[in-house]
Tab-separated table of C-alpha atoms and ligand atoms in Angstrom:
chain	number	residue	atom	x	y	z
D	1	MET	CA	23.671	6.139	-10.958
D	2	ASP	CA	27.421	5.671	-11.450
D	3	GLY	CA	29.249	4.633	-8.314
D	4	THR	CA	26.131	3.344	-6.580
D	5	GLY	CA	24.382	-0.001	-6.663
D	6	ASP	CA	21.255	1.234	-8.433
D	7	PHE	CA	19.804	3.634	-11.023
D	8	ASP	CA	18.602	6.375	-8.673
D	9	HIS	CA	20.129	9.846	-8.256
D	10	TYR	CA	21.762	10.885	-5.008
D	11	PRO	CA	22.532	14.576	-4.650
D	12	ILE	CA	25.351	15.049	-2.131
D	13	SER	CA	23.865	17.354	0.472
D	14	GLU	CA	26.471	16.536	3.138
D	15	GLN	CA	30.113	15.592	2.744
D	16	ILE	CA	31.822	12.767	4.606
D	17	VAL	CA	34.449	14.570	6.675
D	18	GLY	CA	35.812	11.724	8.787
D	19	ALA	CA	35.920	7.946	9.014
D	20	GLN	CA	36.907	5.918	12.040
D	21	LEU	CA	37.597	2.217	11.726
D	22	GLY	CA	36.277	0.342	14.754
D	23	ASP	CA	36.247	-3.339	15.694
D	24	ARG	CA	32.856	-4.072	14.137
D	25	TRP	CA	31.826	-0.944	12.267
D	26	VAL	CA	33.058	2.208	10.550
D	27	SER	CA	31.833	5.502	12.009
D	28	ALA	CA	31.346	8.101	9.289
D	29	ALA	CA	31.259	11.773	10.289
D	30	TRP	CA	29.152	14.077	8.122
D	31	SER	CA	29.594	17.788	7.494
D	32	ASP	CA	26.401	18.553	9.457
D	33	GLY	CA	27.759	16.813	12.540
D	34	LEU	CA	25.843	13.537	12.208
D	35	ILE	CA	27.828	10.389	12.922
D	36	SER	CA	26.532	7.197	11.325
D	37	ARG	CA	27.857	3.718	11.909
D	38	PHE	CA	28.037	1.039	9.229
D	39	HIS	CA	28.910	-2.544	10.151
D	40	HIS	CA	31.875	-4.041	8.310
D	41	VAL	CA	29.763	-6.886	6.969
D	42	TRP	CA	27.143	-4.384	5.753
D	43	LEU	CA	29.790	-2.353	3.942
D	44	ARG	CA	31.284	-5.413	2.296
D	45	ASP	CA	27.828	-6.611	1.283
D	46	ASN	CA	26.975	-3.267	-0.310
D	47	CYS	CA	30.160	-2.707	-2.287
D	48	PRO	CA	28.931	-1.208	-5.586
D	49	CYS	CA	32.015	-2.053	-7.660
D	50	ALA	CA	31.832	-3.803	-11.018
D	51	ALA	CA	33.077	-7.067	-9.474
D	52	CYS	CA	30.233	-7.086	-6.947
D	53	VAL	CA	27.344	-5.564	-8.948
D	54	HIS	CA	26.513	-6.178	-12.608
D	55	GLN	CA	26.801	-2.739	-14.118
D	56	GLY	CA	24.064	-3.326	-16.669
D	57	THR	CA	21.381	-4.663	-14.334
D	58	ARG	CA	22.674	-3.155	-11.089
D	59	GLU	CA	21.896	-6.470	-9.448
D	60	GLN	CA	24.379	-8.256	-7.196
D	61	THR	CA	26.730	-10.848	-8.512
D	62	PHE	CA	28.391	-10.830	-5.083
D	63	GLU	CA	27.312	-13.608	-2.733
D	64	LEU	CA	27.598	-13.284	1.027
D	65	LEU	CA	29.018	-16.793	1.286
D	66	ASP	CA	32.016	-15.668	-0.824
D	67	ILE	CA	33.464	-13.729	2.131
D	68	PRO	CA	34.308	-14.553	5.742
D	69	PRO	CA	31.401	-14.021	8.203
D	70	ASP	CA	33.228	-11.189	9.954
D	71	PRO	CA	35.132	-9.212	7.301
D	72	MET	CA	37.543	-6.615	8.688
D	73	PRO	CA	38.614	-3.670	6.517
D	74	SER	CA	42.264	-2.737	6.455
D	75	SER	CA	41.376	0.947	6.188
D	76	ALA	CA	38.484	3.408	5.932
D	77	GLN	CA	38.948	6.903	4.573
D	78	ALA	CA	36.691	9.897	4.065
D	79	THR	CA	37.239	11.843	0.851
D	80	GLY	CA	34.349	14.299	1.099
D	81	ASN	CA	32.216	12.871	-1.689
D	82	ALA	CA	32.911	9.259	-0.737
D	83	LEU	CA	33.839	6.737	1.921
D	84	VAL	CA	36.632	4.467	0.690
D	85	VAL	CA	36.980	1.102	2.416
D	86	THR	CA	39.897	-1.191	1.591
D	87	TRP	CA	39.822	-4.915	2.381
D	88	PRO	CA	42.802	-7.183	3.186
D	89	ASP	CA	42.557	-8.970	-0.192
D	90	GLY	CA	43.018	-5.620	-1.948
D	91	HIS	CA	39.344	-5.183	-2.825
D	92	VAL	CA	38.332	-1.495	-2.624
D	93	SER	CA	34.763	-0.356	-1.942
D	94	VAL	CA	33.904	3.261	-2.765
D	95	PHE	CA	30.656	4.477	-1.252
D	96	HIS	CA	29.094	7.570	-2.821
D	97	ALA	CA	28.266	10.088	-0.058
D	98	GLY	CA	24.743	10.752	-1.327
D	99	TRP	CA	23.983	7.043	-1.561
D	100	LEU	CA	25.499	6.296	1.852
D	101	ARG	CA	23.551	9.098	3.517
D	102	ALA	CA	20.304	7.876	1.948
D	103	HIS	CA	20.953	4.358	3.232
D	104	GLY	CA	21.991	5.142	6.802
D	105	TYR	CA	20.408	2.777	9.295
D	106	ASP	CA	21.967	3.925	12.550
D	107	THR	CA	19.133	6.206	13.638
D	108	PRO	CA	15.519	5.048	13.810
D	109	SER	CA	13.757	5.626	10.500
D	110	ALA	CA	11.241	8.422	10.045
D	111	ALA	CA	7.629	8.113	11.178
D	112	SER	CA	5.153	5.969	9.250
D	113	ALA	CA	4.041	7.229	5.847
D	114	ARG	CA	0.451	6.566	6.960
D	115	THR	CA	-1.869	8.892	8.826
D	116	LEU	CA	-4.796	7.096	10.426
D	117	TRP	CA	-8.059	9.053	10.350
D	118	ASP	CA	-11.620	9.091	11.555
D	119	ALA	CA	-14.583	11.358	10.899
D	120	SER	CA	-13.283	14.006	13.318
D	121	THR	CA	-9.888	14.302	11.597
D	122	LEU	CA	-10.920	13.830	7.956
D	123	ALA	CA	-14.248	15.383	6.972
D	124	ALA	CA	-13.983	14.063	3.421
D	125	PRO	CA	-11.391	12.135	1.414
D	126	PRO	CA	-8.674	14.433	0.040
D	127	ALA	CA	-9.856	15.466	-3.447
D	128	PHE	CA	-7.877	16.144	-6.628
D	129	ASP	CA	-8.615	17.108	-10.216
D	130	GLY	CA	-8.913	14.059	-12.502
D	131	PRO	CA	-7.797	15.676	-15.786
D	132	ALA	CA	-4.759	17.187	-14.042
D	133	VAL	CA	-3.795	13.791	-12.614
D	134	LEU	CA	-4.147	12.249	-16.079
D	135	ALA	CA	-1.998	14.910	-17.761
D	136	ASP	CA	0.547	16.150	-15.272
D	137	ASP	CA	3.119	14.257	-13.171
D	138	GLY	CA	3.156	16.938	-10.470
D	139	ALA	CA	-0.598	16.543	-9.914
D	140	LEU	CA	-0.199	12.768	-10.099
D	141	TYR	CA	2.442	12.869	-7.374
D	142	GLU	CA	0.293	14.924	-5.000
D	143	TRP	CA	-2.610	12.547	-5.452
D	144	LEU	CA	-0.478	9.449	-4.904
D	145	ILE	CA	1.098	10.825	-1.745
D	146	ALA	CA	-2.391	11.458	-0.342
D	147	LEU	CA	-3.416	7.944	-1.357
D	148	ARG	CA	-0.426	6.474	0.456
D	149	THR	CA	-0.951	8.674	3.516
D	150	TYR	CA	-4.717	8.488	4.036
D	151	GLY	CA	-5.493	5.359	2.034
D	152	ALA	CA	-8.562	7.077	0.558
D	153	THR	CA	-8.892	9.844	-2.035
D	154	LEU	CA	-11.337	11.316	-4.523
D	155	LEU	CA	-10.813	12.634	-8.030
D	156	HIS	CA	-13.327	15.003	-9.605
D	157	HIS	CA	-14.114	15.640	-13.280
D	158	VAL	CA	-12.832	12.300	-14.559
D	159	PRO	CA	-14.334	11.923	-18.066
D	160	CYS	CA	-17.485	9.788	-17.864
D	161	THR	CA	-16.401	7.084	-20.274
D	162	ASP	CA	-16.242	3.352	-19.744
D	163	SER	CA	-12.446	3.264	-20.071
D	164	ALA	CA	-11.446	6.290	-17.966
D	165	VAL	CA	-11.011	4.309	-14.734
D	166	GLY	CA	-8.407	2.182	-16.513
D	167	ASP	CA	-6.626	5.295	-17.786
D	168	VAL	CA	-6.441	6.654	-14.243
D	169	ALA	CA	-5.244	3.308	-12.833
D	170	SER	CA	-2.580	3.098	-15.548
D	171	ARG	CA	-1.131	6.355	-14.238
D	172	ILE	CA	-0.259	4.279	-11.150
D	173	GLY	CA	0.777	0.992	-12.742
D	174	ILE	CA	-0.385	-2.373	-13.956
D	175	VAL	CA	-4.090	-3.097	-13.539
D	176	ARG	CA	-4.966	-6.390	-11.859
D	177	GLU	CA	-7.358	-8.567	-13.763
D	178	THR	CA	-9.757	-10.765	-11.781
D	179	ASN	CA	-12.733	-12.996	-12.536
D	180	PHE	CA	-14.712	-9.741	-12.891
D	181	GLY	CA	-12.446	-8.703	-15.788
D	182	VAL	CA	-9.919	-5.896	-16.121
D	183	LEU	CA	-12.497	-3.106	-15.820
D	184	TRP	CA	-15.912	-3.970	-14.441
D	185	ASP	CA	-19.368	-2.481	-13.912
D	186	VAL	CA	-21.120	-1.880	-10.621
D	187	TRP	CA	-24.811	-1.460	-11.252
D	188	SER	CA	-28.046	-3.120	-10.373
D	189	GLU	CA	-28.733	-5.829	-12.930
D	190	PRO	CA	-31.456	-8.441	-13.352
D	191	ASP	CA	-29.222	-11.489	-13.022
D	192	PRO	CA	-26.393	-10.450	-10.680
D	193	VAL	CA	-23.438	-12.698	-9.867
D	194	THR	CA	-22.556	-10.629	-6.784
D	195	ASN	CA	-24.504	-8.644	-4.196
D	196	ALA	CA	-22.518	-5.636	-5.421
D	197	ASN	CA	-24.589	-5.743	-8.616
D	198	THR	CA	-27.915	-5.467	-6.849
D	199	SER	CA	-29.405	-2.333	-5.329
D	200	LEU	CA	-28.938	-3.774	-1.832
D	201	PRO	CA	-26.846	-1.955	0.749
D	202	LEU	CA	-23.251	-3.207	0.960
D	203	PRO	CA	-21.962	-3.289	4.545
D	204	PRO	CA	-18.376	-2.129	5.224
D	205	HIS	CA	-16.014	-4.443	3.376
D	206	VAL	CA	-12.892	-4.847	1.305
D	207	ASP	CA	-13.137	-6.410	-2.138
D	208	LEU	CA	-12.056	-9.987	-2.738
D	209	PRO	CA	-11.359	-11.106	0.833
D	210	THR	CA	-11.859	-14.501	-0.786
D	211	ARG	CA	-8.415	-14.289	-2.400
D	212	GLU	CA	-5.107	-15.279	-0.884
D	213	TYR	CA	-3.840	-11.908	-2.005
D	214	GLN	CA	-6.494	-9.203	-1.802
D	215	PRO	CA	-6.065	-6.352	-4.287
D	216	GLY	CA	-4.053	-3.543	-2.710
D	217	LEU	CA	-5.858	-0.680	-4.429
D	218	GLN	CA	-9.345	-0.193	-5.775
D	219	LEU	CA	-10.688	2.511	-8.071
D	220	LEU	CA	-14.422	3.156	-8.435
D	221	HIS	CA	-15.510	5.736	-10.995
D	222	CYS	CA	-19.073	7.037	-11.096
D	223	VAL	CA	-20.120	7.499	-14.731
D	224	GLU	CA	-23.871	7.929	-14.151
D	225	ASN	CA	-25.952	8.451	-11.048
D	226	GLU	CA	-29.457	9.758	-10.796
D	227	ALA	CA	-30.473	7.127	-8.276
D	228	SER	CA	-31.878	7.970	-4.895
D	229	GLY	CA	-29.797	6.592	-2.059
D	230	GLY	CA	-26.563	4.726	-2.749
D	231	LEU	CA	-24.421	6.973	-0.564
D	232	SER	CA	-20.772	5.987	-0.284
D	233	ILE	CA	-19.060	5.359	3.034
D	234	LEU	CA	-15.335	5.037	3.686
D	235	ILE	CA	-13.834	3.897	6.989
D	236	ASP	CA	-10.165	3.673	7.914
D	237	GLY	CA	-9.948	-0.002	8.889
D	238	PHE	CA	-6.560	0.553	10.538
D	239	ARG	CA	-8.078	3.277	12.716
D	240	VAL	CA	-10.913	0.937	13.720
D	241	ALA	CA	-8.357	-1.800	14.436
D	242	ALA	CA	-6.425	0.648	16.639
D	243	ALA	CA	-9.619	1.526	18.521
D	244	LEU	CA	-10.432	-2.151	18.976
D	245	ARG	CA	-6.914	-2.827	20.231
D	246	GLU	CA	-7.328	-0.071	22.814
D	247	ARG	CA	-10.923	-0.688	23.879
D	248	HIS	CA	-11.167	-4.470	23.595
D	249	PRO	CA	-7.654	-5.962	23.553
D	250	GLU	CA	-9.030	-9.479	23.934
D	251	HIS	CA	-11.137	-9.124	20.753
D	252	PHE	CA	-8.172	-7.599	18.936
D	253	ALA	CA	-6.062	-10.596	19.962
D	254	THR	CA	-8.744	-12.967	18.663
D	255	LEU	CA	-9.127	-11.178	15.325
D	256	THR	CA	-5.370	-11.216	14.694
D	257	THR	CA	-4.932	-14.901	15.513
D	258	VAL	CA	-8.086	-16.769	14.522
D	259	GLY	CA	-8.728	-17.341	10.829
D	260	TRP	CA	-12.096	-16.527	9.252
D	261	ASN	CA	-13.337	-18.409	6.226
D	262	TRP	CA	-14.141	-16.458	3.062
D	263	ALA	CA	-15.645	-17.778	-0.157
D	264	ASN	CA	-17.132	-16.446	-3.363
D	265	ARG	CA	-20.155	-18.517	-4.200
D	266	SER	CA	-20.346	-18.579	-7.944
D	267	LYS	CA	-21.425	-20.827	-10.775
D	268	THR	CA	-18.074	-20.414	-12.535
D	269	THR	CA	-15.366	-19.855	-9.902
D	270	ASP	CA	-14.672	-21.119	-6.382
D	271	TYR	CA	-12.223	-18.820	-4.623
D	272	ARG	CA	-11.735	-19.448	-0.907
D	273	TRP	CA	-9.316	-18.272	1.708
D	274	THR	CA	-8.884	-18.446	5.450
D	275	ALA	CA	-7.117	-15.615	7.258
D	276	PRO	CA	-7.516	-13.405	10.303
D	277	LEU	CA	-9.683	-10.320	9.948
D	278	ILE	CA	-6.808	-8.129	11.144
D	279	VAL	CA	-3.250	-8.894	10.053
D	280	THR	CA	-0.228	-7.534	11.917
D	281	ASP	CA	3.324	-7.667	10.614
D	282	HIS	CA	6.562	-8.724	12.338
D	283	THR	CA	6.643	-5.394	14.243
D	284	GLY	CA	3.069	-5.717	15.497
D	285	GLU	CA	1.757	-2.991	13.197
D	286	VAL	CA	-1.641	-3.540	11.549
D	287	VAL	CA	-1.027	-4.000	7.815
D	288	GLU	CA	-4.238	-5.512	6.481
D	289	VAL	CA	-7.905	-5.930	7.200
D	290	ARG	CA	-9.988	-8.617	5.549
D	291	ALA	CA	-13.750	-8.291	5.760
D	292	GLY	CA	-16.843	-8.640	3.618
D	293	ASN	CA	-20.129	-9.697	5.124
D	294	TRP	CA	-21.599	-11.387	2.072
D	295	LEU	CA	-18.382	-13.270	1.355
D	296	ARG	CA	-18.129	-14.934	4.747
D	297	ALA	CA	-18.134	-18.703	4.470
D	298	PRO	CA	-19.143	-21.073	7.257
D	299	LEU	CA	-16.498	-20.717	9.945
D	300	VAL	CA	-14.827	-24.125	9.878
D	301	ASP	CA	-11.135	-23.316	10.300
D	302	ALA	CA	-11.281	-21.732	13.763
D	303	PRO	CA	-10.216	-24.015	16.620
D	304	PHE	CA	-13.387	-25.468	18.200
D	305	ASP	CA	-12.879	-23.726	21.523
D	306	GLN	CA	-12.381	-20.329	19.833
D	307	VAL	CA	-15.555	-20.221	17.748
D	308	GLU	CA	-17.651	-18.192	20.186
D	309	ALA	CA	-14.772	-15.833	20.888
D	310	ALA	CA	-14.337	-15.373	17.125
D	311	TYR	CA	-18.002	-14.399	16.749
D	312	ALA	CA	-17.817	-12.005	19.696
D	313	ALA	CA	-14.690	-10.356	18.296
D	314	TYR	CA	-16.208	-10.086	14.820
D	315	ARG	CA	-19.249	-8.360	16.300
D	316	ALA	CA	-17.083	-5.961	18.299
D	317	PHE	CA	-15.126	-4.945	15.176
D	318	PHE	CA	-18.215	-4.386	13.041
D	319	ALA	CA	-20.040	-2.560	15.831
D	320	LEU	CA	-17.189	-0.043	15.698
D	321	THR	CA	-17.466	0.339	11.909
D	322	TYR	CA	-21.083	1.408	12.406
D	323	GLU	CA	-20.108	4.110	14.907
D	324	PRO	CA	-20.422	7.512	13.220
D	325	GLU	CA	-17.044	8.528	14.658
D	326	PHE	CA	-15.244	6.438	12.037
D	327	ALA	CA	-17.298	6.805	8.842
D	328	VAL	CA	-17.002	9.446	6.149
D	329	THR	CA	-20.167	9.576	4.016
D	330	PHE	CA	-20.657	11.281	0.651
D	331	ARG	CA	-22.465	10.895	-2.635
D	332	LEU	CA	-20.584	9.940	-5.768
D	333	GLU	CA	-21.561	12.204	-8.659
D	334	PRO	CA	-20.779	11.470	-12.289
D	335	GLY	CA	-17.091	12.237	-12.840
D	336	ASP	CA	-16.096	11.352	-9.260
D	337	LEU	CA	-13.612	8.562	-8.804
D	338	MET	CA	-12.691	7.170	-5.430
D	339	ALA	CA	-9.371	5.424	-5.101
D	340	PHE	CA	-8.491	3.625	-1.903
D	341	ASP	CA	-6.256	1.061	-0.273
D	342	ASN	CA	-8.431	-2.034	-0.480
D	343	ARG	CA	-6.534	-3.800	2.321
D	344	ARG	CA	-6.863	-0.851	4.711
D	345	ILE	CA	-10.047	1.082	3.935
D	346	LEU	CA	-13.490	-0.449	4.385
D	347	HIS	CA	-16.003	0.833	1.874
D	348	ALA	CA	-19.777	0.585	1.987
D	349	ARG	CA	-22.783	1.881	0.097
D	350	GLY	CA	-26.393	2.492	0.962
D	351	ALA	CA	-29.330	0.828	-0.784
D	352	PHE	CA	-30.469	2.739	-3.855
D	353	THR	CA	-33.348	3.052	-6.288
D	354	ASP	CA	-32.584	3.650	-9.924
D	355	PRO	CA	-34.777	6.130	-11.787
D	356	PRO	CA	-36.558	4.814	-14.868
D	357	GLY	CA	-34.389	4.850	-17.989
D	358	GLU	CA	-31.162	2.980	-18.718
D	359	HIS	CA	-28.911	5.979	-18.979
D	360	ARG	CA	-29.570	7.648	-15.678
D	361	ARG	CA	-29.121	4.705	-13.413
D	362	ARG	CA	-26.345	4.412	-10.874
D	363	HIS	CA	-23.346	3.074	-12.764
D	364	LEU	CA	-19.796	2.766	-11.498
D	365	ARG	CA	-16.788	1.424	-13.371
D	366	GLY	CA	-14.096	-0.194	-11.293
D	367	CYS	CA	-10.687	-1.815	-11.374
D	368	TYR	CA	-7.921	-2.994	-9.082
D	369	THR	CA	-4.225	-2.424	-8.894
D	370	GLU	CA	-1.664	-2.965	-6.138
D	371	ARG	CA	0.084	-1.100	-3.325
D	372	ASP	CA	3.388	-2.136	-4.921
D	373	GLU	CA	2.426	-0.257	-8.080
D	374	LEU	CA	1.623	2.857	-6.039
D	375	HIS	CA	4.886	2.761	-4.126
D	376	SER	CA	6.955	2.109	-7.237
D	377	ARG	CA	5.267	4.993	-9.092
D	378	ILE	CA	5.864	7.374	-6.169
D	379	ARG	CA	9.541	6.370	-6.081
D	380	MET	CA	9.908	6.777	-9.845
D	381	LEU	CA	8.308	10.248	-9.721
D	382	GLU	CA	10.715	11.171	-6.913
D	383	ARG	CA	13.623	9.734	-8.896
D	384	ALA	CA	12.648	11.849	-11.901
D	385	ARG	CA	12.578	14.929	-9.672
D	386	ARG	CA	16.063	14.155	-8.333
D	387	ALA	CA	17.307	13.533	-11.877
D	388	SER	CA	16.053	16.894	-13.108
D	389	ALA	CA	17.441	18.639	-10.004
D	390	ALA	CA	20.827	16.976	-10.632
D	391	HIS	CA	20.628	18.037	-14.283
D	392	ALA	CA	19.766	21.634	-13.344
D	393	ASN	CA	22.811	21.760	-11.064
D	394	LEU	CA	25.266	20.731	-13.800
V	1	OGA	C1	-18.397	-3.087	-4.868
V	1	OGA	C2	-18.763	-1.896	-4.106
V	1	OGA	C3	-19.664	0.289	-4.012
V	1	OGA	C4	-20.782	1.084	-4.568
V	1	OGA	O1	-18.817	-3.196	-6.024
V	1	OGA	O2	-17.665	-3.937	-4.318
V	1	OGA	O3	-18.331	-1.799	-2.996
V	1	OGA	O4	-20.829	2.253	-4.223
V	1	OGA	N1	-19.509	-0.944	-4.693
V	1	OGA	O5	-21.594	0.572	-5.310
V	2	ZN	ZN1	33.224	-4.802	-4.788
V	3	ZN	ZN1	-16.658	-3.228	-2.803
């Protein structure tokens, strides 16, 4: 948008009614009474003018090293719709009030976009109508917000074709191809290359823990199912990690610090990775689980004196996943599609028996995409809403 450093739309809900120039920051006073502080260096860094930001790409041409480490404005003025900051070399930075309000960093940011769940708080994954999601951006948005919040969702009435799972994934973003292809089959076959394509039970797992970068999202679409058994189970891995942290802090500490070995044993590929089963970020928050019983490789990368502790911690985590308090169980019927965060949600299925006849057997179609695609799509849908609101107000 004009006057900002990007292409988004920023309705001005509050005016800037005052600006006070301090030693290290400018305090902006808003019409609703909020005061927000912006450091001088932050303001200089974020100047959206044509000398600092390429107006075609909206990417910086400004480099931090071009200015002194402690820039000091010569003045700061509130004009209602903008904050105008002038620098000693004559450079003028005009900050759009809507943009500045949206980028305030003085108060702690809102609560996490995630809601952790267990069987007592989520009886079934939030469900949405597949054809509506395919056709309508409003329905798409509601589904994606639930996917971001709970990490697990269901769509009903998705057309039972081989390509539909790709059509649904493309509503989010770019599909991630793997050694299983772009879209793949899950069914029991005579010469399987993975335990997934047997009728064996699959214990709680994420897909492709063998990869440095595990897919962020997985979609599984049931196109046929007259099998007995084969129930689906979803478990919030972050909720289990939180329970482990509370009940067995020593096992939690082991699982976040000791790497497990993962490998796909295949005649044609040899993917391997070593990483902790629970990954925390720089704030200590759990951001990833990595688990898949049949993809465990011999544990060779754990320090020798941690091997037994690693096994004990692994057992403690998986014992929790088998507690009914965490698992949501349901049967996938033709037309159902489950979409989930593959680095948060553990999924499992029961053993099954196909009925006689090719066309009635349990058959899922699957694909992967990424959390990044989800978050970008949500932001673009929100941007489109702001654009049409701005248009309506003209
Ligand atoms: C898989 C898988 C689930 C199912 O293929 O990785 O988890 O219900 N399948 O068959
Ligand atoms: Zn500038
Ligand atoms: Zn799986």
